[in-house]
Short mmCIF file of C-alpha atoms in Angstrom, two decimals:
data_model
loop_
_atom_site.label_atom_id
_atom_site.label_comp_id
_atom_site.label_asym_id
_atom_site.label_seq_id
_atom_site.Cartn_x
_atom_site.Cartn_y
_atom_site.Cartn_z
CA MET A 30 -16.26 -64.81 25.44
CA ASP A 31 -19.36 -66.40 23.40
CA PHE A 32 -21.09 -69.49 24.04
CA VAL A 33 -22.75 -71.60 22.06
CA CYS A 34 -26.31 -72.54 22.33
CA PRO A 35 -26.70 -76.41 23.04
CA VAL A 36 -28.50 -78.29 20.59
CA SER A 37 -30.36 -81.45 21.13
CA VAL A 38 -30.21 -84.35 18.50
CA HIS A 39 -32.50 -87.18 18.42
CA LEU A 40 -31.57 -90.18 17.51
CA PRO A 41 -33.78 -93.19 16.80
CA VAL A 42 -32.31 -96.34 17.66
CA ARG A 43 -33.64 -99.78 17.92
CA ALA A 44 -31.84 -101.09 20.91
CA ALA A 45 -29.04 -99.57 22.24
CA PRO A 46 -26.35 -101.31 23.75
CA VAL A 47 -25.27 -101.22 27.46
CA SER A 48 -21.74 -100.15 26.80
CA VAL A 49 -23.28 -97.03 24.21
CA ARG A 50 -25.38 -96.01 27.45
CA HIS A 51 -22.60 -96.19 29.53
CA ALA A 52 -20.44 -94.24 27.34
CA SER A 53 -23.21 -91.53 27.01
CA ALA A 54 -23.54 -91.00 30.51
CA VAL A 55 -19.82 -90.69 31.18
CA ARG A 56 -19.95 -87.94 28.56
CA SER A 57 -22.58 -86.17 30.11
CA LYS A 58 -20.59 -86.41 33.55
CA SER A 59 -18.01 -84.90 32.42
CA LEU A 60 -19.62 -81.85 31.21
CA ASP A 61 -21.64 -81.42 34.20
CA GLN A 62 -24.83 -81.71 33.16
CA PRO A 63 -27.71 -83.49 34.38
CA LEU A 64 -27.89 -87.14 32.48
CA PRO A 65 -30.64 -87.12 29.67
CA SER A 66 -33.66 -89.37 30.37
CA VAL A 67 -34.07 -91.86 27.97
CA VAL A 68 -37.68 -93.37 27.23
CA GLU A 69 -37.10 -97.04 27.21
CA ASP A 70 -41.37 -97.65 25.97
CA ARG A 71 -40.63 -95.48 22.77
CA GLY A 72 -37.28 -96.94 22.09
CA THR A 73 -35.35 -93.24 21.73
CA GLU A 74 -32.18 -91.75 23.05
CA THR A 75 -31.38 -87.98 23.65
CA ILE A 76 -27.50 -86.70 23.63
CA ALA A 77 -27.08 -83.25 24.46
CA ALA A 78 -23.70 -81.65 23.28
CA SER A 79 -23.16 -78.51 25.56
CA SER A 80 -19.34 -77.59 24.61
CA SER A 81 -17.86 -76.86 20.90
CA SER A 82 -15.10 -79.71 22.03
CA SER A 83 -18.06 -82.22 23.43
CA SER A 84 -20.17 -81.34 20.28
CA THR A 85 -18.04 -82.49 17.90
CA THR A 86 -17.36 -86.03 19.65
CA SER A 87 -20.89 -86.20 20.21
CA SER A 88 -22.03 -85.53 16.91
CA SER A 89 -19.39 -87.92 15.50
CA GLY A 90 -20.74 -91.34 17.67
CA SER A 91 -24.24 -89.90 16.58
CA ALA A 92 -23.41 -90.24 13.09
CA THR A 93 -22.03 -93.73 13.65
CA LEU A 94 -25.32 -94.77 15.29
CA SER A 95 -27.56 -93.50 12.86
CA GLN A 96 -25.82 -95.47 10.07
CA LYS A 97 -26.36 -98.84 11.91
CA THR A 98 -29.88 -98.34 12.94
CA GLU A 99 -32.96 -97.70 10.77
CA PRO A 100 -35.58 -94.98 11.16
CA LYS A 101 -38.55 -95.19 13.79
CA PRO A 102 -41.71 -92.95 13.99
CA GLN A 103 -40.64 -89.62 16.21
CA ALA A 104 -41.32 -89.63 19.80
CA LYS A 105 -44.67 -88.00 20.54
CA GLU A 106 -44.30 -86.87 23.99
CA MET A 107 -40.77 -86.24 25.59
CA ARG A 108 -40.26 -85.33 29.49
CA LYS A 109 -39.07 -81.96 30.40
CA ARG A 110 -35.45 -81.21 31.04
CA ASN A 111 -33.69 -78.00 32.54
CA SER A 112 -32.25 -76.10 29.76
CA ILE A 113 -28.47 -74.31 30.45
CA PHE A 114 -29.67 -71.07 29.84
CA THR A 115 -31.70 -71.00 33.34
CA MET A 116 -28.74 -73.20 34.65
CA PHE A 117 -26.50 -69.86 33.78
CA PRO A 118 -28.71 -66.48 34.88
CA SER A 119 -25.68 -64.11 35.12
CA VAL A 120 -24.42 -64.98 31.58
CA GLN A 121 -25.12 -62.64 28.71
CA TRP A 122 -25.36 -65.37 25.81
CA LYS A 123 -24.89 -64.41 22.15
CA PRO A 124 -28.48 -63.89 20.07
CA THR A 125 -29.28 -66.11 17.58
CA VAL A 126 -29.92 -64.97 13.85
CA GLU A 127 -33.47 -64.57 14.14
CA ASP A 128 -32.51 -62.15 17.31
CA SER A 129 -32.40 -58.78 15.64
CA ILE A 130 -30.67 -57.14 18.80
CA GLN A 131 -28.75 -53.83 18.07
CA VAL A 132 -26.27 -52.61 20.63
CA PRO A 133 -24.56 -48.89 20.56
CA VAL A 134 -21.08 -48.63 20.28
CA LYS A 135 -19.35 -46.05 21.40
CA TYR A 136 -15.37 -45.31 20.42
CA CYS A 137 -12.98 -43.76 22.95
CA ASP A 138 -10.78 -40.79 21.79
CA TRP A 139 -7.73 -43.11 20.56
CA MET A 140 -10.06 -45.11 18.45
CA ALA A 141 -11.27 -41.36 16.62
CA PRO A 142 -8.86 -42.74 13.61
CA PHE A 143 -11.02 -45.70 13.14
CA ASN A 144 -14.27 -45.49 11.41
CA CYS A 145 -17.56 -48.06 11.99
CA ASP A 146 -16.15 -50.68 9.47
CA GLY A 147 -13.42 -50.74 11.67
CA LYS A 148 -11.13 -49.22 8.87
CA PHE A 149 -8.16 -46.96 9.82
CA VAL A 150 -8.55 -43.62 8.58
CA ALA A 151 -5.80 -41.08 8.26
CA ARG A 152 -6.19 -37.78 11.12
CA TYR A 153 -3.43 -35.82 10.76
CA ASP A 154 -4.57 -33.16 12.77
CA ARG A 155 -4.43 -35.39 15.95
CA LEU A 156 -0.66 -35.40 15.10
CA PRO A 157 1.19 -34.63 18.56
CA MET A 158 2.46 -30.80 18.20
CA GLU A 159 5.85 -31.51 18.44
CA LEU A 160 5.73 -33.72 15.02
CA ILE A 161 3.64 -31.20 13.57
CA LEU A 162 6.39 -28.17 14.36
CA LYS A 163 9.15 -30.80 13.03
CA ILE A 164 6.96 -31.10 9.64
CA PHE A 165 6.81 -27.53 9.44
CA LYS A 166 10.21 -26.99 9.76
CA GLN A 167 11.04 -28.95 6.76
CA ILE A 168 8.65 -27.07 4.00
CA ASN A 169 8.61 -23.94 2.42
CA PRO A 170 6.88 -20.62 3.40
CA SER A 171 4.36 -20.88 0.42
CA ASP A 172 3.25 -24.31 1.77
CA LEU A 173 3.51 -23.43 5.28
CA LEU A 174 0.69 -20.79 4.78
CA ALA A 175 -1.60 -23.47 2.55
CA ALA A 176 -1.11 -26.02 5.40
CA SER A 177 -1.88 -23.24 8.10
CA ALA A 178 -5.42 -23.06 6.29
CA THR A 179 -6.44 -26.81 6.41
CA CYS A 180 -7.36 -27.27 9.93
CA ARG A 181 -7.62 -25.18 13.44
CA ARG A 182 -4.74 -27.48 14.55
CA TRP A 183 -2.61 -26.95 11.78
CA LEU A 184 -3.12 -22.88 12.15
CA GLU A 185 -2.47 -23.32 16.04
CA ALA A 186 0.60 -24.81 15.22
CA ALA A 187 1.40 -22.01 12.51
CA HIS A 188 0.41 -19.44 15.13
CA TYR A 189 3.50 -20.56 17.68
CA TYR A 190 6.22 -21.77 14.98
CA GLU A 191 8.36 -19.06 15.75
CA PRO A 192 10.14 -19.31 12.56
CA PHE A 193 6.91 -19.35 10.26
CA GLN A 194 5.76 -15.96 11.75
CA ARG A 195 9.27 -14.29 11.41
CA ARG A 196 8.67 -15.05 7.71
CA MET A 197 4.80 -13.85 7.52
CA TYR A 198 4.31 -10.46 6.31
CA PHE A 199 0.92 -9.04 5.71
CA ASN A 200 0.48 -6.01 3.30
CA PHE A 201 -2.72 -3.74 3.06
CA ASP A 202 -2.73 -1.65 0.07
CA ARG A 203 -5.24 0.71 -0.92
CA ILE A 204 -7.79 0.63 1.84
CA GLU A 205 -9.56 2.40 4.36
CA PHE A 206 -8.89 1.28 7.89
CA THR A 207 -12.50 0.40 9.11
CA ASP A 208 -13.98 -2.59 10.87
CA GLU A 209 -16.87 -1.94 8.78
CA ASP A 210 -15.44 -3.49 5.83
CA SER A 211 -13.55 -5.92 4.47
CA PRO A 212 -10.93 -7.04 4.48
CA ILE A 213 -10.29 -5.56 8.55
CA LYS A 214 -13.45 -6.75 9.52
CA TYR A 215 -11.67 -9.85 8.94
CA PHE A 216 -8.88 -9.25 11.12
CA SER A 217 -10.55 -7.26 14.01
CA LYS A 218 -11.20 -10.65 15.88
CA PRO A 219 -8.38 -12.81 14.55
CA MET A 220 -7.74 -16.22 15.35
CA ARG A 221 -3.90 -15.86 15.38
CA THR A 222 -1.71 -12.91 15.51
CA TYR A 223 -0.06 -10.79 13.19
CA PRO A 224 3.43 -9.59 14.59
CA TYR A 225 4.14 -7.89 11.17
CA LEU A 226 2.15 -5.53 9.31
CA THR A 227 2.83 -3.06 6.23
CA PHE A 228 0.05 -0.60 5.23
CA THR A 229 0.41 1.09 2.05
CA PHE A 230 -1.72 4.13 0.55
CA VAL A 231 -4.57 3.33 3.43
CA GLU A 232 -6.29 6.35 4.97
CA PHE A 233 -6.54 5.88 8.94
CA THR A 234 -10.00 7.96 9.59
CA LYS A 235 -11.90 5.92 11.50
CA HIS A 236 -11.91 3.79 14.60
CA SER A 237 -10.69 0.09 14.69
CA ASP A 238 -10.58 -2.03 17.36
CA PHE A 239 -8.09 -4.28 15.60
CA TRP A 240 -5.02 -2.25 17.95
CA VAL A 241 -6.94 -3.31 21.11
CA ASN A 242 -7.24 -6.91 20.34
CA SER A 243 -3.99 -7.48 18.21
CA GLY A 244 -1.89 -4.46 19.18
CA VAL A 245 0.29 -6.66 22.12
CA TYR A 246 1.46 -8.81 19.69
CA ILE A 247 2.71 -6.84 16.94
CA ARG A 248 6.21 -6.09 16.52
CA GLU A 249 6.81 -4.25 13.42
CA LEU A 250 5.05 -1.90 11.95
CA THR A 251 5.23 -0.12 8.47
CA LEU A 252 3.42 3.14 7.12
CA ARG A 253 4.27 3.64 3.93
CA CYS A 254 2.66 6.81 1.99
CA CYS A 255 -0.77 6.74 4.23
CA LEU A 256 -3.13 9.36 5.27
CA ILE A 257 -2.51 9.55 9.03
CA ARG A 258 -3.28 12.68 11.80
CA LYS A 259 -1.48 13.18 15.34
CA LYS A 260 -4.44 11.88 16.87
CA LYS A 261 -4.73 8.85 15.31
CA PHE A 262 -1.61 7.80 15.25
CA ILE A 263 -1.26 8.44 19.35
CA SER A 264 -4.00 6.25 19.72
CA ILE A 265 -2.69 3.38 17.70
CA MET A 266 0.59 3.57 19.34
CA LYS A 267 -0.52 3.48 22.68
CA ASN A 268 -1.64 0.00 22.15
CA LEU A 269 1.56 -0.86 20.81
CA PRO A 270 3.97 -1.63 24.10
CA ASN A 271 6.06 -4.48 22.29
CA LEU A 272 6.88 -2.45 19.33
CA VAL A 273 10.37 -3.26 18.05
CA ARG A 274 11.07 -1.53 14.17
CA LEU A 275 8.72 1.30 13.10
CA GLU A 276 8.60 2.62 9.64
CA LEU A 277 7.80 6.33 8.76
CA MET A 278 8.19 6.00 4.80
CA GLN A 279 6.93 9.64 2.85
CA CYS A 280 4.08 9.93 5.70
CA ASP A 281 4.36 13.85 5.23
CA GLU A 282 0.58 14.27 6.06
CA LEU A 283 1.62 13.37 9.32
CA PHE A 284 4.01 15.65 9.87
CA LYS A 285 3.27 18.67 8.14
CA HIS A 286 -0.43 19.32 10.38
CA TRP A 287 1.68 18.27 13.81
CA ASN A 288 2.29 21.61 15.63
CA LEU A 289 4.57 21.86 19.19
CA ASP A 290 4.69 24.39 21.15
CA TYR A 291 8.05 25.21 21.56
CA SER A 292 7.82 27.23 24.72
CA THR A 293 6.16 24.46 26.58
CA ASP A 294 7.19 20.25 27.11
CA GLU A 295 4.67 18.80 25.66
CA PRO A 296 5.73 15.33 25.35
CA MET A 297 5.32 14.02 21.61
CA PHE A 298 4.13 10.89 22.81
CA PRO A 299 2.00 10.35 26.45
CA PHE A 300 3.87 6.74 26.82
CA MET A 301 7.02 5.39 25.96
CA LEU A 302 8.49 2.56 23.53
CA ASN A 303 10.99 0.88 25.46
CA HIS A 304 11.12 -1.91 22.96
CA LEU A 305 11.39 0.10 19.87
CA LYS A 306 14.96 -1.07 17.98
CA HIS A 307 14.25 0.44 14.40
CA LEU A 308 13.36 4.00 13.62
CA SER A 309 12.87 5.06 10.05
CA LEU A 310 11.68 8.23 9.09
CA ALA A 311 13.00 7.77 5.06
CA ALA A 312 11.55 10.36 2.43
CA CYS A 313 10.02 12.27 5.15
CA ASP A 314 10.44 16.30 4.42
CA TYR A 315 8.07 17.83 7.08
CA TYR A 316 9.35 16.81 10.65
CA ASN A 317 11.86 19.38 11.98
CA GLU A 318 14.47 18.92 14.93
CA TYR A 319 11.67 19.14 17.18
CA HIS A 320 9.36 16.49 15.59
CA PHE A 321 12.80 14.42 15.70
CA GLU A 322 13.94 15.05 19.33
CA ARG A 323 10.63 14.22 21.09
CA PHE A 324 10.62 11.25 18.69
CA ILE A 325 13.69 9.47 19.86
CA GLU A 326 13.28 10.85 23.78
CA ALA A 327 10.28 8.48 23.60
CA ALA A 328 12.38 5.48 22.40
CA PRO A 329 15.56 5.36 24.27
CA ASN A 330 17.21 2.21 23.17
CA LEU A 331 17.36 2.64 19.56
CA GLU A 332 19.75 0.36 17.78
CA SER A 333 19.40 1.53 14.05
CA ILE A 334 18.30 4.70 12.54
CA ASP A 335 17.26 5.66 8.76
CA VAL A 336 16.87 8.94 7.37
CA SER A 337 18.01 8.45 3.94
CA ASN A 338 16.26 11.03 1.49
CA CYS A 339 15.63 13.62 3.87
CA PHE A 340 16.33 17.17 4.54
CA ILE A 341 16.28 17.86 0.38
CA ASN A 342 13.50 20.83 0.58
CA LEU A 343 14.95 22.45 3.53
CA TYR A 344 17.46 25.16 3.69
CA LEU A 345 20.76 24.94 3.88
CA SER A 346 21.27 25.99 7.69
CA ARG A 347 17.70 23.40 8.27
CA ARG A 348 19.91 20.53 6.47
CA MET A 349 22.77 21.22 8.83
CA THR A 350 21.12 21.44 11.82
CA MET A 351 19.27 17.79 11.16
CA ILE A 352 22.15 16.02 10.54
CA SER A 353 23.41 17.58 13.38
CA ARG A 354 20.68 16.63 15.46
CA VAL A 355 20.95 12.65 14.04
CA LEU A 356 24.84 12.72 14.58
CA ARG A 357 24.05 13.77 18.69
CA LEU A 358 21.59 10.86 18.93
CA VAL A 359 24.54 8.24 17.22
CA SER A 360 26.86 9.83 19.92
CA LYS A 361 23.72 9.25 22.54
CA ASN A 362 23.35 5.66 21.95
CA ARG A 363 26.92 4.84 20.69
CA HIS A 364 27.03 1.98 22.72
CA ILE A 365 24.12 0.06 21.31
CA MET A 366 23.97 1.75 18.10
CA LYS A 367 24.83 -1.04 15.31
CA ALA A 368 22.99 0.25 12.33
CA LEU A 369 22.86 3.87 10.13
CA ASN A 370 21.46 4.90 7.03
CA ILE A 371 22.10 8.66 5.97
CA SER A 372 22.22 7.99 1.93
CA ASP A 373 20.92 10.69 -0.14
CA ILE A 374 21.24 12.92 2.46
CA PRO A 375 23.00 16.60 0.83
CA CYS A 376 25.53 18.26 2.83
CA PHE A 377 27.16 15.06 4.03
CA ASP A 378 30.58 16.64 3.75
CA ASP A 379 34.10 15.75 5.46
CA VAL A 380 33.11 17.63 8.65
CA ALA A 381 29.99 15.22 9.29
CA TRP A 382 32.71 11.92 8.49
CA HIS A 383 35.09 13.60 11.06
CA LEU A 384 32.45 13.66 13.89
CA LEU A 385 31.14 10.10 13.51
CA ALA A 386 34.99 8.96 13.11
CA GLU A 387 35.71 10.71 16.68
CA ILE A 388 32.56 9.12 18.68
CA SER A 389 34.52 6.81 21.16
CA GLY A 390 32.34 3.52 21.35
CA LEU A 391 30.84 3.27 18.38
CA PHE A 392 31.21 0.10 16.30
CA LEU A 393 28.59 -0.29 13.81
CA THR A 394 27.80 -3.41 12.05
CA HIS A 395 25.47 -2.28 9.34
CA PHE A 396 26.19 1.41 7.55
CA THR A 397 24.95 3.03 4.33
CA VAL A 398 25.86 6.22 2.78
CA THR A 399 25.86 8.48 -0.19
CA TYR A 400 28.98 10.59 -0.38
CA SER A 401 29.36 12.98 -3.49
CA ASP A 402 32.20 15.30 -2.57
CA ARG A 403 35.85 14.51 -3.48
CA ILE A 404 37.99 13.12 -0.26
CA PRO A 405 39.79 15.74 0.09
CA MET A 406 44.39 15.52 0.19
CA LYS A 407 44.42 16.32 4.00
CA ASP A 408 43.45 14.53 6.23
CA PRO A 409 40.40 12.84 4.68
CA GLY A 410 37.50 12.19 7.19
CA ILE A 411 36.50 9.25 5.32
CA LEU A 412 39.66 7.07 5.83
CA LYS A 413 39.59 8.17 9.31
CA PHE A 414 35.93 6.97 9.85
CA PHE A 415 37.02 3.30 7.80
CA THR A 416 39.94 2.99 9.79
CA VAL A 417 38.10 2.95 13.17
CA GLN A 418 35.04 0.79 11.93
CA THR A 419 36.41 -2.53 11.81
CA LYS A 420 33.61 -4.44 12.74
CA LEU A 421 31.11 -3.36 9.67
CA THR A 422 29.47 -6.54 8.34
CA HIS A 423 26.62 -4.53 5.62
CA LEU A 424 28.69 -1.75 3.79
CA ASP A 425 26.53 0.24 0.96
CA LEU A 426 28.31 3.33 -0.91
CA THR A 427 25.83 3.32 -3.64
CA SER A 428 26.59 6.22 -6.21
CA SER A 429 29.17 7.77 -4.10
CA ILE A 430 31.21 9.08 -6.71
CA GLY A 431 33.72 10.41 -4.37
CA VAL A 432 35.55 6.58 -3.28
CA ASN A 433 38.50 6.02 -5.28
CA ASP A 434 40.91 3.22 -5.60
CA VAL A 435 42.49 4.49 -2.03
CA CYS A 436 39.21 4.28 -0.32
CA LEU A 437 38.40 0.95 -1.11
CA GLN A 438 41.68 -0.46 -0.66
CA LEU A 439 41.37 1.01 3.11
CA ILE A 440 37.99 -0.66 3.49
CA VAL A 441 38.92 -3.70 2.27
CA GLU A 442 42.36 -4.39 4.63
CA SER A 443 40.34 -2.51 7.52
CA CYS A 444 37.14 -4.45 7.12
CA PRO A 445 37.52 -8.17 7.11
CA LEU A 446 34.33 -9.14 8.57
CA LEU A 447 32.14 -7.64 5.42
CA GLN A 448 29.35 -9.61 4.07
CA VAL A 449 27.86 -7.60 1.78
CA LEU A 450 29.40 -4.63 -0.09
CA LYS A 451 27.67 -2.57 -2.77
CA LEU A 452 29.56 -0.10 -4.67
CA ARG A 453 27.29 0.42 -8.05
CA ARG A 454 28.22 3.78 -9.51
CA CYS A 455 31.06 4.38 -7.74
CA TRP A 456 32.85 5.66 -11.22
CA LEU A 457 36.11 6.59 -9.64
CA LEU A 458 36.84 2.38 -9.23
CA SER A 459 39.21 0.57 -11.56
CA ASP A 460 40.99 -2.60 -11.32
CA GLU A 461 43.64 -1.38 -8.90
CA GLY A 462 40.62 -0.37 -6.38
CA VAL A 463 39.42 -4.28 -6.81
CA GLN A 464 42.36 -6.18 -6.77
CA ASP A 465 42.35 -7.46 -3.02
CA LEU A 466 38.37 -8.00 -2.92
CA HIS A 467 38.75 -11.99 -3.19
CA THR A 468 40.97 -11.47 0.14
CA LEU A 469 37.37 -10.90 1.85
CA LYS A 470 36.65 -14.76 3.10
CA HIS A 471 33.09 -13.74 4.83
CA LEU A 472 31.98 -11.67 1.67
CA ARG A 473 28.20 -13.22 0.19
CA VAL A 474 27.01 -10.20 -2.16
CA LEU A 475 29.11 -7.75 -4.38
CA ASP A 476 27.93 -5.28 -6.19
CA VAL A 477 29.85 -3.33 -8.76
CA SER A 478 27.42 -2.44 -11.59
CA SER A 479 28.06 0.58 -13.67
CA CYS A 480 31.79 1.03 -13.03
CA GLU A 481 33.22 0.91 -15.86
CA ARG A 482 36.51 1.20 -15.45
CA ILE A 483 36.80 -2.46 -14.32
CA SER A 484 37.99 -4.92 -16.81
CA ASP A 485 38.40 -8.32 -17.78
CA TYR A 486 41.64 -8.51 -15.95
CA GLY A 487 40.25 -6.84 -12.59
CA MET A 488 37.59 -9.29 -12.46
CA ARG A 489 39.94 -12.23 -13.08
CA VAL A 490 42.90 -10.96 -10.44
CA GLY A 491 41.06 -9.11 -7.89
CA ILE A 492 37.51 -10.24 -7.66
CA ILE A 493 37.16 -14.01 -8.66
CA GLY A 494 41.07 -14.84 -7.28
CA LYS A 495 42.67 -17.87 -7.62
CA ARG A 496 40.94 -20.16 -5.07
CA PRO A 497 37.16 -21.39 -5.26
CA ARG A 498 34.56 -19.71 -2.74
CA ARG A 499 31.58 -19.30 -1.90
CA MET A 500 29.60 -16.13 -3.14
CA ASP A 501 25.43 -15.70 -3.16
CA GLU A 502 24.73 -12.89 -5.04
CA MET A 503 26.65 -10.57 -7.76
CA TYR A 504 25.55 -7.40 -9.57
CA PHE A 505 27.95 -6.90 -13.14
CA SER A 506 25.10 -4.65 -14.79
CA LEU A 507 26.58 -2.13 -17.52
CA LEU A 508 30.09 -3.59 -17.32
CA CYS A 509 31.16 -3.42 -21.19
CA ASN A 510 34.67 -4.90 -20.71
CA LEU A 511 33.83 -8.87 -19.53
CA SER A 512 34.13 -11.20 -21.94
CA ASP A 513 33.47 -15.05 -21.76
CA TYR A 514 36.42 -15.93 -20.44
CA THR A 515 35.82 -13.76 -17.68
CA MET A 516 32.50 -15.75 -17.09
CA TYR A 517 34.01 -19.35 -17.46
CA TYR A 518 36.36 -18.45 -14.46
CA LEU A 519 32.75 -16.65 -12.56
CA VAL A 520 31.02 -19.85 -12.67
CA LEU A 521 33.77 -22.22 -12.21
CA MET A 522 35.06 -20.47 -9.14
CA PHE A 523 31.76 -19.35 -7.44
CA LYS A 524 29.49 -22.83 -8.00
CA ASN A 525 27.25 -22.27 -5.59
CA LEU A 526 25.88 -18.91 -6.97
CA GLN A 527 22.33 -18.36 -6.72
CA VAL A 528 21.87 -14.56 -8.19
CA LEU A 529 23.71 -13.34 -11.35
CA ASP A 530 23.07 -10.18 -12.78
CA LEU A 531 24.60 -9.29 -16.64
CA ASP A 532 22.39 -6.33 -17.45
CA SER A 533 23.47 -4.50 -21.09
CA ASN A 534 26.71 -6.44 -21.47
CA ALA A 535 27.11 -6.21 -25.23
CA THR A 536 30.26 -8.64 -24.89
CA ILE A 537 28.45 -11.55 -23.18
CA THR A 538 27.54 -14.09 -25.60
CA ASP A 539 25.71 -17.66 -25.64
CA THR A 540 28.89 -19.64 -24.94
CA SER A 541 28.70 -18.07 -20.93
CA LEU A 542 25.13 -19.64 -21.05
CA GLN A 543 26.87 -22.80 -21.61
CA TYR A 544 29.03 -22.10 -18.92
CA LEU A 545 26.03 -21.52 -16.42
CA CYS A 546 23.96 -24.19 -17.33
CA CYS A 547 27.54 -26.41 -16.96
CA TYR A 548 28.71 -25.26 -13.73
CA SER A 549 26.05 -23.04 -12.11
CA GLN A 550 23.31 -25.59 -10.79
CA ASP A 551 22.16 -23.40 -7.84
CA LEU A 552 21.65 -20.17 -10.07
CA ARG A 553 17.75 -19.39 -9.20
CA ASN A 554 17.85 -15.57 -10.31
CA LEU A 555 19.89 -14.32 -13.83
CA ASN A 556 19.16 -11.09 -15.46
CA LEU A 557 19.97 -10.94 -19.48
CA GLN A 558 18.40 -7.89 -20.50
CA SER A 559 20.16 -6.01 -23.38
CA CYS A 560 22.49 -8.44 -23.72
CA ALA A 561 21.93 -8.01 -27.46
CA LYS A 562 24.63 -11.43 -28.14
CA VAL A 563 22.44 -13.64 -26.00
CA ARG A 564 19.99 -15.62 -27.76
CA THR A 565 17.02 -15.13 -24.96
CA LEU A 566 13.32 -15.91 -25.05
CA ASP A 567 10.89 -13.98 -22.78
CA ILE A 568 14.04 -11.98 -21.09
CA GLY A 569 12.80 -10.42 -17.65
CA PHE A 570 14.67 -8.45 -14.89
CA ARG A 571 16.30 -10.92 -12.98
CA SER A 572 14.86 -14.04 -14.54
CA ALA A 573 15.22 -15.26 -18.43
CA LEU A 574 14.34 -18.19 -20.15
CA PHE A 575 17.65 -19.12 -22.31
CA LEU A 576 18.18 -21.54 -25.60
CA VAL A 577 21.41 -23.14 -25.42
CA ARG A 578 22.91 -24.40 -28.56
CA ASN A 579 23.01 -28.09 -28.85
#
């Protein structure tokens, strides 16, 4: 509470009436102050105003007296009076203008958004963590990455936001992995975790504390064409107890100099990878059946295996041995095995199909294979396999020149849950084989590129159908029998289409682009490469800038 310093007003009066004196005395008593001393011989009177309410009345009354009286010489002497400051010693009075008193102001934490002038300054770093995470859910990954670099609190929010972590992959390309050189020296003592790492053409020849500090948080590790030896590889894997996904692609240097003593039971790994779910040994030609067996012994809970493009440089007997070891692994984990990739493996014949089909309790969801042999006329194993596997959602038969119309019709009938179907370069397929594809209600991705026997009729009746449905990606490259009529129904039935590949379609014209502009509002990737009848600018793979006729 602010107090007003009392002001003394000296009013020279000629002869104050008794009534005026009495009124001033009454006012003084109402303020609980001592009565002012009146010096009668000097002819002056002092009126004190001690509060804001009474000072207004006193000043107005004093102004009236000053108008009625004539000024006289000021009194030389006045009797001393008691000041109001001495009457209330415990009250802190407001300093006058002349006193330069500065008191330091201290702000509490909740007043931090306010500056010294009392103006509000936005402090988004002090938002509640729940609100920051809610904001992070509304923006795309690139903006999330930029937001995490603004302050520590937002970096912490990005660290604990699991969906953001699942989309953050760190790729190290063509470096030497050492703590002394960049960029690894900035990652050896991190402020956050790095659960998903990919290394391409990286040399692991020196010691690094990165795996000791961050190995517990790593969930996925990919080594592609890396220079790594047995001792270094084992030292890294010891620090990855929670590894879920491991990919060793084209790491021939690892297995080339990894010699095993077959006469002893030497463990390949002096530890266990109990959390490992996916293992990829794609394009590795130098590991043998002993490497493979001891690898999978350290990971007893494998749900997915990828051995694509392997066993190419092996002899025929060794190839058959490796295929039997892979099938033995699938049979061992048949109750938990969900994905199998055996594409581009030579000697995968009808016998292997029968072995897969006879594994009871095996229900795959993702299956990738390349079948180049002809389907036998009597008891084909491929038809038996697809009759059993009815829970497939992702099927990739790329370059399977042995797949014909009968096989595709059986696949459509036996696998109604298919979401992804890739039939690229399946040259035996025709309009008869694709006539029932529109019955797959869950299908989102379809690839029939290079299937030259599919015409406008098969596209219109079998693939497009009569009812609109959702489709995200469609690949129709090298289909020279498509016309603008098919494109019209294509964009009319699939309005949510996001990716469309029309590479090397010589019959597509600018009319198809007009249809795309009118109906395909969600299209984000378009490939019109080598389309001779389409006027395009800066054509690139899966993207094009096109000019539509006015």
